[in-house]
């Protein structure tokens, strides 16, 4: 975990280097308390992707638990009927 004081944000080249080096977020503190998080755009996008995937898995599990499922053979039959595939 990389932690820097707020005053170090002035050196943007160094912040960029630290983000790349940490391959994760850099935590910025103000008066000893967490204030901001800075991260490389690739890490950010990867993290958002993981969050989206987890959300989709949770929704699928919820559907399964609540009986909102359809048999695969039934779905194939509907596709064939509706689209002639």
PDB file of N, CA and C in Angstrom, residues 25-78:
ATOM      1  N   UNK A  25      -3.920   1.415  -6.075  1.00  0.00           N
ATOM      2  CA  UNK A  25      -4.189   2.786  -5.651  1.00  0.00           C
ATOM      3  C   UNK A  25      -3.087   3.371  -4.779  1.00  0.00           C
ATOM      4  N   UNK A  26      -2.970   4.680  -4.845  1.00  0.00           N
ATOM      5  CA  UNK A  26      -2.086   5.442  -3.972  1.00  0.00           C
ATOM      6  C   UNK A  26      -3.007   6.261  -3.068  1.00  0.00           C
ATOM      7  N   UNK A  27      -2.872   6.083  -1.777  1.00  0.00           N
ATOM      8  CA  UNK A  27      -3.721   6.771  -0.821  1.00  0.00           C
ATOM      9  C   UNK A  27      -3.091   8.094  -0.433  1.00  0.00           C
ATOM     10  N   UNK A  28      -3.901   9.151  -0.451  1.00  0.00           N
ATOM     11  CA  UNK A  28      -3.422  10.492  -0.131  1.00  0.00           C
ATOM     12  C   UNK A  28      -4.025  10.906   1.208  1.00  0.00           C
ATOM     13  N   UNK A  29      -3.170  11.366   2.106  1.00  0.00           N
ATOM     14  CA  UNK A  29      -3.636  11.775   3.430  1.00  0.00           C
ATOM     15  C   UNK A  29      -3.554  13.279   3.604  1.00  0.00           C
ATOM     16  N   UNK A  30      -4.415  13.781   4.466  1.00  0.00           N
ATOM     17  CA  UNK A  30      -4.378  15.196   4.846  1.00  0.00           C
ATOM     18  C   UNK A  30      -4.461  15.224   6.366  1.00  0.00           C
ATOM     19  N   UNK A  31      -3.474  15.820   6.985  1.00  0.00           N
ATOM     20  CA  UNK A  31      -3.382  15.864   8.450  1.00  0.00           C
ATOM     21  C   UNK A  31      -3.449  14.466   9.063  1.00  0.00           C
ATOM     22  N   UNK A  32      -2.849  13.487   8.361  1.00  0.00           N
ATOM     23  CA  UNK A  32      -2.768  12.134   8.889  1.00  0.00           C
ATOM     24  C   UNK A  32      -3.990  11.261   8.644  1.00  0.00           C
ATOM     25  N   UNK A  33      -5.008  11.796   7.968  1.00  0.00           N
ATOM     26  CA  UNK A  33      -6.226  11.042   7.712  1.00  0.00           C
ATOM     27  C   UNK A  33      -6.397  10.816   6.207  1.00  0.00           C
ATOM     28  N   UNK A  34      -6.946   9.663   5.853  1.00  0.00           N
ATOM     29  CA  UNK A  34      -7.194   9.375   4.447  1.00  0.00           C
ATOM     30  C   UNK A  34      -8.122  10.411   3.835  1.00  0.00           C
ATOM     31  N   UNK A  35      -7.772  10.890   2.639  1.00  0.00           N
ATOM     32  CA  UNK A  35      -8.552  11.942   1.996  1.00  0.00           C
ATOM     33  C   UNK A  35      -8.896  11.602   0.550  1.00  0.00           C
ATOM     34  N   UNK A  36      -7.932  11.072  -0.200  1.00  0.00           N
ATOM     35  CA  UNK A  36      -8.115  10.794  -1.618  1.00  0.00           C
ATOM     36  C   UNK A  36      -7.458   9.471  -1.991  1.00  0.00           C
ATOM     37  N   UNK A  37      -7.859   8.969  -3.144  1.00  0.00           N
ATOM     38  CA  UNK A  37      -7.208   7.805  -3.729  1.00  0.00           C
ATOM     39  C   UNK A  37      -6.888   8.156  -5.178  1.00  0.00           C
ATOM     40  N   UNK A  38      -5.660   7.904  -5.596  1.00  0.00           N
ATOM     41  CA  UNK A  38      -5.223   8.153  -6.968  1.00  0.00           C
ATOM     42  C   UNK A  38      -4.782   6.812  -7.541  1.00  0.00           C
ATOM     43  N   UNK A  39      -5.200   6.545  -8.801  1.00  0.00           N
ATOM     44  CA  UNK A  39      -4.795   5.269  -9.398  1.00  0.00           C
ATOM     45  C   UNK A  39      -4.625   5.406 -10.900  1.00  0.00           C
ATOM     46  N   UNK A  40      -3.851   4.490 -11.434  1.00  0.00           N
ATOM     47  CA  UNK A  40      -3.609   4.378 -12.861  1.00  0.00           C
ATOM     48  C   UNK A  40      -4.926   4.013 -13.552  1.00  0.00           C
ATOM     49  N   UNK A  41      -5.179   4.562 -14.734  1.00  0.00           N
ATOM     50  CA  UNK A  41      -6.439   4.328 -15.434  1.00  0.00           C
ATOM     51  C   UNK A  41      -6.644   2.850 -15.751  1.00  0.00           C
ATOM     52  N   UNK A  42      -5.592   2.125 -16.062  1.00  0.00           N
ATOM     53  CA  UNK A  42      -5.726   0.690 -16.338  1.00  0.00           C
ATOM     54  C   UNK A  42      -6.197  -0.058 -15.093  1.00  0.00           C
ATOM     55  N   UNK A  43      -5.627   0.278 -13.944  1.00  0.00           N
ATOM     56  CA  UNK A  43      -6.043  -0.352 -12.693  1.00  0.00           C
ATOM     57  C   UNK A  43      -7.508  -0.011 -12.403  1.00  0.00           C
ATOM     58  N   UNK A  44      -7.877   1.236 -12.623  1.00  0.00           N
ATOM     59  CA  UNK A  44      -9.253   1.688 -12.405  1.00  0.00           C
ATOM     60  C   UNK A  44     -10.228   0.908 -13.282  1.00  0.00           C
ATOM     61  N   UNK A  45      -9.922   0.801 -14.571  1.00  0.00           N
ATOM     62  CA  UNK A  45     -10.806   0.085 -15.495  1.00  0.00           C
ATOM     63  C   UNK A  45     -10.902  -1.399 -15.132  1.00  0.00           C
ATOM     64  N   UNK A  46      -9.778  -2.001 -14.740  1.00  0.00           N
ATOM     65  CA  UNK A  46      -9.783  -3.405 -14.343  1.00  0.00           C
ATOM     66  C   UNK A  46     -10.641  -3.597 -13.091  1.00  0.00           C
ATOM     67  N   UNK A  47     -10.526  -2.676 -12.149  1.00  0.00           N
ATOM     68  CA  UNK A  47     -11.317  -2.752 -10.919  1.00  0.00           C
ATOM     69  C   UNK A  47     -12.800  -2.601 -11.214  1.00  0.00           C
ATOM     70  N   UNK A  48     -13.149  -1.652 -12.085  1.00  0.00           N
ATOM     71  CA  UNK A  48     -14.559  -1.491 -12.461  1.00  0.00           C
ATOM     72  C   UNK A  48     -15.085  -2.741 -13.151  1.00  0.00           C
ATOM     73  N   UNK A  49     -14.276  -3.357 -13.985  1.00  0.00           N
ATOM     74  CA  UNK A  49     -14.676  -4.587 -14.661  1.00  0.00           C
ATOM     75  C   UNK A  49     -14.962  -5.699 -13.668  1.00  0.00           C
ATOM     76  N   UNK A  50     -14.111  -5.833 -12.671  1.00  0.00           N
ATOM     77  CA  UNK A  50     -14.324  -6.853 -11.642  1.00  0.00           C
ATOM     78  C   UNK A  50     -15.598  -6.579 -10.856  1.00  0.00           C
ATOM     79  N   UNK A  51     -15.856  -5.313 -10.563  1.00  0.00           N
ATOM     80  CA  UNK A  51     -17.067  -4.957  -9.831  1.00  0.00           C
ATOM     81  C   UNK A  51     -18.314  -5.283 -10.658  1.00  0.00           C
ATOM     82  N   UNK A  52     -18.256  -5.002 -11.953  1.00  0.00           N
ATOM     83  CA  UNK A  52     -19.381  -5.304 -12.837  1.00  0.00           C
ATOM     84  C   UNK A  52     -19.618  -6.814 -12.906  1.00  0.00           C
ATOM     85  N   UNK A  53     -18.544  -7.573 -13.047  1.00  0.00           N
ATOM     86  CA  UNK A  53     -18.672  -9.030 -13.095  1.00  0.00           C
ATOM     87  C   UNK A  53     -19.273  -9.567 -11.801  1.00  0.00           C
ATOM     88  N   UNK A  54     -18.834  -9.066 -10.662  1.00  0.00           N
ATOM     89  CA  UNK A  54     -19.374  -9.510  -9.371  1.00  0.00           C
ATOM     90  C   UNK A  54     -20.859  -9.171  -9.265  1.00  0.00           C
ATOM     91  N   UNK A  55     -21.223  -7.998  -9.761  1.00  0.00           N
ATOM     92  CA  UNK A  55     -22.635  -7.597  -9.746  1.00  0.00           C
ATOM     93  C   UNK A  55     -23.472  -8.554 -10.594  1.00  0.00           C
ATOM     94  N   UNK A  56     -22.976  -8.905 -11.771  1.00  0.00           N
ATOM     95  CA  UNK A  56     -23.717  -9.811 -12.652  1.00  0.00           C
ATOM     96  C   UNK A  56     -23.848 -11.207 -12.031  1.00  0.00           C
ATOM     97  N   UNK A  57     -22.790 -11.685 -11.397  1.00  0.00           N
ATOM     98  CA  UNK A  57     -22.842 -12.994 -10.732  1.00  0.00           C
ATOM     99  C   UNK A  57     -23.872 -12.957  -9.605  1.00  0.00           C
ATOM    100  N   UNK A  58     -23.856 -11.890  -8.805  1.00  0.00           N
ATOM    101  CA  UNK A  58     -24.818 -11.769  -7.707  1.00  0.00           C
ATOM    102  C   UNK A  58     -26.251 -11.706  -8.216  1.00  0.00           C
ATOM    103  N   UNK A  59     -26.478 -10.992  -9.316  1.00  0.00           N
ATOM    104  CA  UNK A  59     -27.820 -10.935  -9.892  1.00  0.00           C
ATOM    105  C   UNK A  59     -28.247 -12.309 -10.393  1.00  0.00           C
ATOM    106  N   UNK A  60     -27.329 -13.032 -11.013  1.00  0.00           N
ATOM    107  CA  UNK A  60     -27.634 -14.377 -11.485  1.00  0.00           C
ATOM    108  C   UNK A  60     -27.961 -15.318 -10.338  1.00  0.00           C
ATOM    109  N   UNK A  61     -27.208 -15.237  -9.264  1.00  0.00           N
ATOM    110  CA  UNK A  61     -27.484 -16.066  -8.096  1.00  0.00           C
ATOM    111  C   UNK A  61     -28.827 -15.710  -7.472  1.00  0.00           C
ATOM    112  N   UNK A  62     -29.146 -14.423  -7.476  1.00  0.00           N
ATOM    113  CA  UNK A  62     -30.441 -13.984  -6.964  1.00  0.00           C
ATOM    114  C   UNK A  62     -31.572 -14.534  -7.823  1.00  0.00           C
ATOM    115  N   UNK A  63     -31.410 -14.460  -9.146  1.00  0.00           N
ATOM    116  CA  UNK A  63     -32.415 -15.025 -10.058  1.00  0.00           C
ATOM    117  C   UNK A  63     -32.591 -16.515  -9.794  1.00  0.00           C
ATOM    118  N   UNK A  64     -31.488 -17.214  -9.647  1.00  0.00           N
ATOM    119  CA  UNK A  64     -31.536 -18.655  -9.388  1.00  0.00           C
ATOM    120  C   UNK A  64     -32.258 -18.944  -8.073  1.00  0.00           C
ATOM    121  N   UNK A  65     -31.918 -18.199  -7.046  1.00  0.00           N
ATOM    122  CA  UNK A  65     -32.534 -18.391  -5.732  1.00  0.00           C
ATOM    123  C   UNK A  65     -34.016 -18.081  -5.702  1.00  0.00           C
ATOM    124  N   UNK A  66     -34.453 -17.167  -6.581  1.00  0.00           N
ATOM    125  CA  UNK A  66     -35.859 -16.770  -6.635  1.00  0.00           C
ATOM    126  C   UNK A  66     -36.635 -17.492  -7.723  1.00  0.00           C
ATOM    127  N   UNK A  67     -36.003 -18.481  -8.331  1.00  0.00           N
ATOM    128  CA  UNK A  67     -36.695 -19.292  -9.334  1.00  0.00           C
ATOM    129  C   UNK A  67     -36.889 -18.619 -10.678  1.00  0.00           C
ATOM    130  N   UNK A  68     -36.163 -17.548 -10.941  1.00  0.00           N
ATOM    131  CA  UNK A  68     -36.275 -16.855 -12.233  1.00  0.00           C
ATOM    132  C   UNK A  68     -35.274 -17.459 -13.214  1.00  0.00           C
ATOM    133  N   UNK A  69     -35.549 -18.695 -13.608  1.00  0.00           N
ATOM    134  CA  UNK A  69     -34.691 -19.419 -14.539  1.00  0.00           C
ATOM    135  C   UNK A  69     -35.544 -20.073 -15.620  1.00  0.00           C
ATOM    136  N   UNK A  70     -34.939 -20.346 -16.747  1.00  0.00           N
ATOM    137  CA  UNK A  70     -35.615 -21.025 -17.843  1.00  0.00           C
ATOM    138  C   UNK A  70     -34.734 -22.165 -18.315  1.00  0.00           C
ATOM    139  N   UNK A  71     -35.342 -23.296 -18.589  1.00  0.00           N
ATOM    140  CA  UNK A  71     -34.633 -24.475 -19.067  1.00  0.00           C
ATOM    141  C   UNK A  71     -33.987 -24.180 -20.420  1.00  0.00           C
ATOM    142  N   UNK A  72     -32.764 -24.642 -20.597  1.00  0.00           N
ATOM    143  CA  UNK A  72     -32.025 -24.393 -21.839  1.00  0.00           C
ATOM    144  C   UNK A  72     -32.718 -24.936 -23.068  1.00  0.00           C
ATOM    145  N   UNK A  73     -33.282 -26.117 -22.993  1.00  0.00           N
ATOM    146  CA  UNK A  73     -33.988 -26.690 -24.143  1.00  0.00           C
ATOM    147  C   UNK A  73     -35.199 -25.834 -24.526  1.00  0.00           C
ATOM    148  N   UNK A  74     -35.863 -25.283 -23.516  1.00  0.00           N
ATOM    149  CA  UNK A  74     -37.018 -24.412 -23.775  1.00  0.00           C
ATOM    150  C   UNK A  74     -36.578 -23.138 -24.500  1.00  0.00           C
ATOM    151  N   UNK A  75     -35.477 -22.579 -24.087  1.00  0.00           N
ATOM    152  CA  UNK A  75     -34.948 -21.365 -24.729  1.00  0.00           C
ATOM    153  C   UNK A  75     -34.574 -21.664 -26.178  1.00  0.00           C
ATOM    154  N   UNK A  76     -33.896 -22.792 -26.419  1.00  0.00           N
ATOM    155  CA  UNK A  76     -33.530 -23.159 -27.800  1.00  0.00           C
ATOM    156  C   UNK A  76     -34.777 -23.324 -28.653  1.00  0.00           C
ATOM    157  N   UNK A  77     -35.809 -23.961 -28.123  1.00  0.00           N
ATOM    158  CA  UNK A  77     -37.052 -24.155 -28.882  1.00  0.00           C
ATOM    159  C   UNK A  77     -37.687 -22.814 -29.228  1.00  0.00           C
ATOM    160  N   UNK A  78     -37.691 -21.870 -28.296  1.00  0.00           N
ATOM    161  CA  UNK A  78     -38.248 -20.522 -28.570  1.00  0.00           C
ATOM    162  C   UNK A  78     -37.464 -19.805 -29.664  1.00  0.00           C
TER     163      UNK A  78
END
